PDB file of C-alpha atoms in Angstrom:
ATOM      1  CA  MET A1243     136.253  80.606 106.166  1.00 87.00           C
ATOM      2  CA  ASN A1244     138.136  84.882 107.612  1.00 95.00           C
ATOM      3  CA  LYS A1245     135.662  87.834 109.157  1.00 94.00           C
ATOM      4  CA  GLU A1246     136.713  89.531 105.876  1.00 92.00           C
ATOM      5  CA  GLU A1247     135.492  87.375 103.223  1.00 94.00           C
ATOM      6  CA  LEU A1248     132.290  86.201 105.318  1.00 95.00           C
ATOM      7  CA  VAL A1249     131.101  89.970 105.590  1.00 93.00           C
ATOM      8  CA  ILE A1250     131.953  89.988 101.913  1.00 93.00           C
ATOM      9  CA  MET A1251     129.180  87.093 101.348  1.00 96.00           C
ATOM     10  CA  GLU A1252     127.274  88.511 103.334  1.00 95.00           C
ATOM     11  CA  PHE A1253     126.758  91.627 101.147  1.00 93.00           C
ATOM     12  CA  ARG A1254     126.144  89.734  98.325  1.00 95.00           C
ATOM     13  CA  ASP A1255     123.857  86.894  99.495  1.00 96.00           C
ATOM     14  CA  LEU A1256     121.987  90.613 101.132  1.00 95.00           C
ATOM     15  CA  PHE A1257     121.961  92.512  97.825  1.00 94.00           C
ATOM     16  CA  ASN A1258     121.140  88.626  96.691  1.00 96.00           C
ATOM     17  CA  LYS A1259     117.658  88.655  98.600  1.00 95.00           C
ATOM     18  CA  MET A1260     117.008  92.256  98.412  1.00 94.00           C
ATOM     19  CA  VAL A1261     117.656  92.025  94.492  1.00 92.00           C
ATOM     20  CA  TRP A1262     115.219  88.567  94.579  1.00 94.00           C
ATOM     21  CA  LEU A1263     112.628  89.878  96.392  1.00 93.00           C
ATOM     22  CA  ASN A1264     111.902  93.384  94.561  1.00 93.00           C
ATOM     23  CA  LYS A1265     112.411  92.250  91.321  1.00 91.00           C
ATOM     24  CA  SER A1266     108.876  90.872  90.024  1.00 92.00           C
ATOM     25  CA  LYS A1267     107.256  93.250  91.742  1.00 93.00           C
ATOM     26  CA  MET A1268     109.736  95.718  90.539  1.00 93.00           C
ATOM     27  CA  GLU A1269     109.017  94.587  86.828  1.00 91.00           C
ATOM     28  CA  ASP A1270     105.413  94.350  87.155  1.00 93.00           C
ATOM     29  CA  SER A1271     105.136  97.832  88.112  1.00 94.00           C
ATOM     30  CA  LEU A1272     107.368  99.036  85.150  1.00 94.00           C
ATOM     31  CA  LYS A1273     107.501  96.748  82.911  1.00 92.00           C
ATOM     32  CA  GLY A1274     109.058  98.112  79.173  1.00 89.00           C
ATOM     33  CA  PHE A1275     111.800  99.749  81.617  1.00 94.00           C
ATOM     34  CA  LYS A1276     114.937  98.595  81.894  1.00 92.00           C
ATOM     35  CA  PRO A1277     116.561  99.046  85.177  1.00 92.00           C
ATOM     36  CA  SER A1278     119.240 101.588  83.916  1.00 93.00           C
ATOM     37  CA  GLU A1279     116.647 103.492  82.338  1.00 96.00           C
ATOM     38  CA  VAL A1280     114.401 103.450  85.563  1.00 96.00           C
ATOM     39  CA  HIS A1281     117.955 104.117  88.078  1.00 95.00           C
ATOM     40  CA  CYS A1282     118.533 106.923  84.636  1.00 97.00           C
ATOM     41  CA  ILE A1283     115.036 109.245  85.324  1.00 98.00           C
ATOM     42  CA  GLU A1284     116.125 108.186  89.179  1.00 97.00           C
ATOM     43  CA  TYR A1285     119.134 110.911  88.646  1.00 97.00           C
ATOM     44  CA  ILE A1286     117.586 113.272  86.956  1.00 98.00           C
ATOM     45  CA  GLU A1287     114.402 114.382  88.975  1.00 98.00           C
ATOM     46  CA  ARG A1288     116.855 114.401  92.380  1.00 97.00           C
ATOM     47  CA  ASN A1289     119.561 115.901  90.175  1.00 96.00           C
ATOM     48  CA  VAL A1290     119.136 119.282  89.049  1.00 93.00           C
ATOM     49  CA  ASP A1291     120.689 119.972  85.854  1.00 93.00           C
ATOM     50  CA  SER A1292     121.507 117.166  84.549  1.00 96.00           C
ATOM     51  CA  ASN A1293     123.889 116.287  81.947  1.00 96.00           C
ATOM     52  CA  VAL A1294     126.572 113.400  80.667  1.00 95.00           C
ATOM     53  CA  THR A1295     128.760 113.850  82.626  1.00 92.00           C
ATOM     54  CA  LYS A1296     126.977 113.921  85.837  1.00 94.00           C
ATOM     55  CA  LEU A1297     125.139 110.580  84.683  1.00 96.00           C
ATOM     56  CA  ALA A1298     127.651 108.301  83.983  1.00 92.00           C
ATOM     57  CA  GLU A1299     129.190 109.208  87.133  1.00 88.00           C
ATOM     58  CA  SER A1300     126.333 109.306  89.149  1.00 90.00           C
ATOM     59  CA  LEU A1301     125.307 105.387  87.021  1.00 92.00           C
ATOM     60  CA  TYR A1302     129.174 103.762  86.980  1.00 87.00           C
ATOM     61  CA  MET A1303     128.315 103.598  82.820  1.00 90.00           C
ATOM     62  CA  THR A1304     130.166 105.064  79.874  1.00 89.00           C
ATOM     63  CA  SER A1305     129.963 108.573  78.158  1.00 91.00           C
ATOM     64  CA  GLY A1306     128.648 106.568  75.250  1.00 93.00           C
ATOM     65  CA  ALA A1307     126.880 104.003  77.239  1.00 94.00           C
ATOM     66  CA  ILE A1308     125.108 107.747  79.097  1.00 96.00           C
ATOM     67  CA  SER A1309     124.277 108.831  75.514  1.00 96.00           C
ATOM     68  CA  LYS A1310     122.747 106.429  74.301  1.00 97.00           C
ATOM     69  CA  LEU A1311     120.523 105.554  77.201  1.00 97.00           C
ATOM     70  CA  THR A1312     118.894 109.175  77.570  1.00 97.00           C
ATOM     71  CA  GLN A1313     117.989 109.344  73.062  1.00 97.00           C
ATOM     72  CA  LYS A1314     115.933 106.652  74.187  1.00 97.00           C
ATOM     73  CA  LEU A1315     114.517 108.188  77.178  1.00 97.00           C
ATOM     74  CA  ILE A1316     113.968 110.774  75.340  1.00 98.00           C
ATOM     75  CA  LYS A1317     112.402 108.969  72.471  1.00 97.00           C
ATOM     76  CA  LYS A1318     110.221 106.749  75.174  1.00 96.00           C
ATOM     77  CA  GLY A1319     108.211 110.602  75.656  1.00 97.00           C
ATOM     78  CA  LEU A1320     110.266 109.666  79.473  1.00 97.00           C
ATOM     79  CA  ILE A1321     113.009 113.156  79.550  1.00 98.00           C
ATOM     80  CA  GLU A1322     113.399 116.314  77.204  1.00 97.00           C
ATOM     81  CA  SER A1323     116.842 117.710  76.970  1.00 96.00           C
ATOM     82  CA  TYR A1324     117.475 121.492  77.573  1.00 96.00           C
ATOM     83  CA  GLN A1325     120.159 124.325  77.191  1.00 94.00           C
ATOM     84  CA  LYS A1326     120.722 127.494  78.985  1.00 91.00           C
ATOM     85  CA  PRO A1327     120.697 130.363  77.577  1.00 90.00           C
ATOM     86  CA  GLU A1328     124.047 131.074  79.483  1.00 90.00           C
ATOM     87  CA  ASN A1329     126.073 127.704  77.745  1.00 83.00           C
ATOM     88  CA  LYS A1330     124.753 127.016  75.258  1.00 83.00           C
ATOM     89  CA  LYS A1331     127.235 123.654  74.731  1.00 89.00           C
ATOM     90  CA  GLU A1332     126.088 121.997  77.263  1.00 92.00           C
ATOM     91  CA  ILE A1333     122.637 119.357  77.435  1.00 95.00           C
ATOM     92  CA  TYR A1334     120.903 118.982  80.448  1.00 96.00           C
ATOM     93  CA  PHE A1335     117.950 117.209  80.745  1.00 98.00           C
ATOM     94  CA  ARG A1336     114.699 116.853  82.763  1.00 97.00           C
ATOM     95  CA  LEU A1337     111.379 115.232  82.874  1.00 98.00           C
ATOM     96  CA  THR A1338     108.558 114.936  81.126  1.00 98.00           C
ATOM     97  CA  GLU A1339     105.590 114.684  82.579  1.00 98.00           C
ATOM     98  CA  GLN A1340     106.328 110.995  82.026  1.00 97.00           C
ATOM     99  CA  GLY A1341     108.977 110.395  83.231  1.00 97.00           C
ATOM    100  CA  LYS A1342     107.723 111.776  86.583  1.00 98.00           C
ATOM    101  CA  VAL A1343     105.216 108.686  86.869  1.00 97.00           C
ATOM    102  CA  ILE A1344     107.693 106.103  85.917  1.00 97.00           C
ATOM    103  CA  TYR A1345     109.257 108.059  89.309  1.00 97.00           C
ATOM    104  CA  LYS A1346     106.610 108.514  91.044  1.00 97.00           C
ATOM    105  CA  ILE A1347     106.127 104.012  90.450  1.00 97.00           C
ATOM    106  CA  HIS A1348     109.426 103.989  91.575  1.00 97.00           C
ATOM    107  CA  GLU A1349     109.883 105.676  94.444  1.00 97.00           C
ATOM    108  CA  ASP A1350     106.279 104.098  95.848  1.00 97.00           C
ATOM    109  CA  LEU A1351     108.409 100.362  95.009  1.00 96.00           C
ATOM    110  CA  HIS A1352     110.602 101.776  97.447  1.00 95.00           C
ATOM    111  CA  LYS A1353     108.595 103.165 100.077  1.00 97.00           C
ATOM    112  CA  GLU A1354     106.155 100.139 100.620  1.00 96.00           C
ATOM    113  CA  PHE A1355     110.422  97.698 100.708  1.00 96.00           C
ATOM    114  CA  GLN A1356     110.643  99.856 102.683  1.00 96.00           C
ATOM    115  CA  GLU A1357     108.120 100.147 104.520  1.00 97.00           C
ATOM    116  CA  ARG A1358     108.136  96.196 104.377  1.00 96.00           C
ATOM    117  CA  ASP A1359     112.282  96.463 106.154  1.00 96.00           C
ATOM    118  CA  LYS A1360     111.060  99.123 109.408  1.00 97.00           C
ATOM    119  CA  ALA A1361     111.041  95.782 111.977  1.00 96.00           C
ATOM    120  CA  VAL A1362     114.258  95.192 111.467  1.00 96.00           C
ATOM    121  CA  PHE A1363     115.188  99.169 110.981  1.00 96.00           C
ATOM    122  CA  GLU A1364     113.515  99.985 113.979  1.00 97.00           C
ATOM    123  CA  GLN A1365     115.725  97.750 116.186  1.00 97.00           C
ATOM    124  CA  VAL A1366     118.809  99.719 115.205  1.00 97.00           C
ATOM    125  CA  THR A1367     120.533 101.922 117.159  1.00 97.00           C
ATOM    126  CA  GLU A1368     121.639 104.817 116.253  1.00 97.00           C
ATOM    127  CA  GLU A1369     126.120 103.631 117.356  1.00 98.00           C
ATOM    128  CA  GLN A1370     125.172 100.525 115.233  1.00 97.00           C
ATOM    129  CA  PHE A1371     124.060 102.588 111.933  1.00 96.00           C
ATOM    130  CA  ASP A1372     126.874 105.591 112.501  1.00 97.00           C
ATOM    131  CA  SER A1373     128.981 102.030 112.828  1.00 97.00           C
ATOM    132  CA  MET A1374     127.734  99.951 109.380  1.00 96.00           C
ATOM    133  CA  LEU A1375     127.775 104.024 107.762  1.00 97.00           C
ATOM    134  CA  SER A1376     131.055 104.480 108.091  1.00 97.00           C
ATOM    135  CA  PHE A1377     132.421 100.740 107.641  1.00 96.00           C
ATOM    136  CA  ILE A1378     130.846 101.462 104.169  1.00 95.00           C
ATOM    137  CA  GLU A1379     132.014 104.737 103.637  1.00 96.00           C
ATOM    138  CA  ARG A1380     135.721 103.293 104.535  1.00 96.00           C
ATOM    139  CA  TYR A1381     135.491 100.770 101.997  1.00 94.00           C
ATOM    140  CA  SER A1382     134.401 102.093  99.301  1.00 92.00           C
ATOM    141  CA  ARG A1383     136.966 105.123  99.714  1.00 93.00           C
ATOM    142  CA  HIS A1384     139.034 101.948 100.232  1.00 94.00           C
ATOM    143  CA  LEU A1385     137.990 100.205  96.322  1.00 90.00           C
ATOM    144  CA  ASP A1386     138.459 103.891  94.838  1.00 86.00           C
ATOM    145  CA  GLU A1387     142.256 104.594  95.448  1.00 90.00           C
ATOM    146  CA  GLU A1388     142.247 100.655  94.361  1.00 90.00           C
ATOM    147  CA  ILE A1389     140.599 101.795  90.828  1.00 83.00           C
ATOM    148  CA  LYS A1390     142.585 104.922  90.763  1.00 84.00           C
ATOM    149  CA  LYS A1391     145.423 102.627  90.638  1.00 88.00           C
ATOM    150  CA  LEU A1392     144.516 100.642  87.650  1.00 84.00           C
ATOM    151  CA  GLY A1393     144.745 104.043  85.623  1.00 78.00           C
ATOM    152  CA  ILE A1394     140.946 103.261  85.111  1.00 68.00           C
ATOM    153  CA  ASP A1395     138.521 106.177  85.383  1.00 61.00           C
ATOM    154  CA  ILE A1396     135.244 103.550  85.395  1.00 58.00           C
ATOM    155  CA  ARG A1397     133.183 106.657  85.694  1.00 50.00           C
ATOM    156  CA  SER A1398     134.359 108.333  82.140  1.00 45.00           C
ATOM    157  CA  GLU A1399     135.576 105.710  80.505  1.00 44.00           C
TER     158      GLU A1399
END
């Protein structure tokens, strides 16, 4: 196995371990919510004037899927839609008080996981962080270009 294959395999393995380790705690604390719902809530809280287009791009989902997801979250009382007086065409979303509770639970879990993993990250130097981030950004840009070559816009499909 060459180093490229090893890096990809290790990324996949690392991601799978994180998901496995965090899954039961996430499911227990966020019973009745799918990961896509929680990530939608997270995006809306962190980004002012979230709309279907921005959510679709960020979550790598189709606009149709986001429309269904946001309708579900509205019915559950977690988000609400609004319009701006100067733009009656565009619909935006914000969290309700109930949605903010779910957001806080999710954030607290992430902080707990970060605390659990702190021992590893404390040993990483600035140069190592910079190197890892640089590689991830470069690889991500490469994958974006490959997607473009296919003539597919996965963010708005």
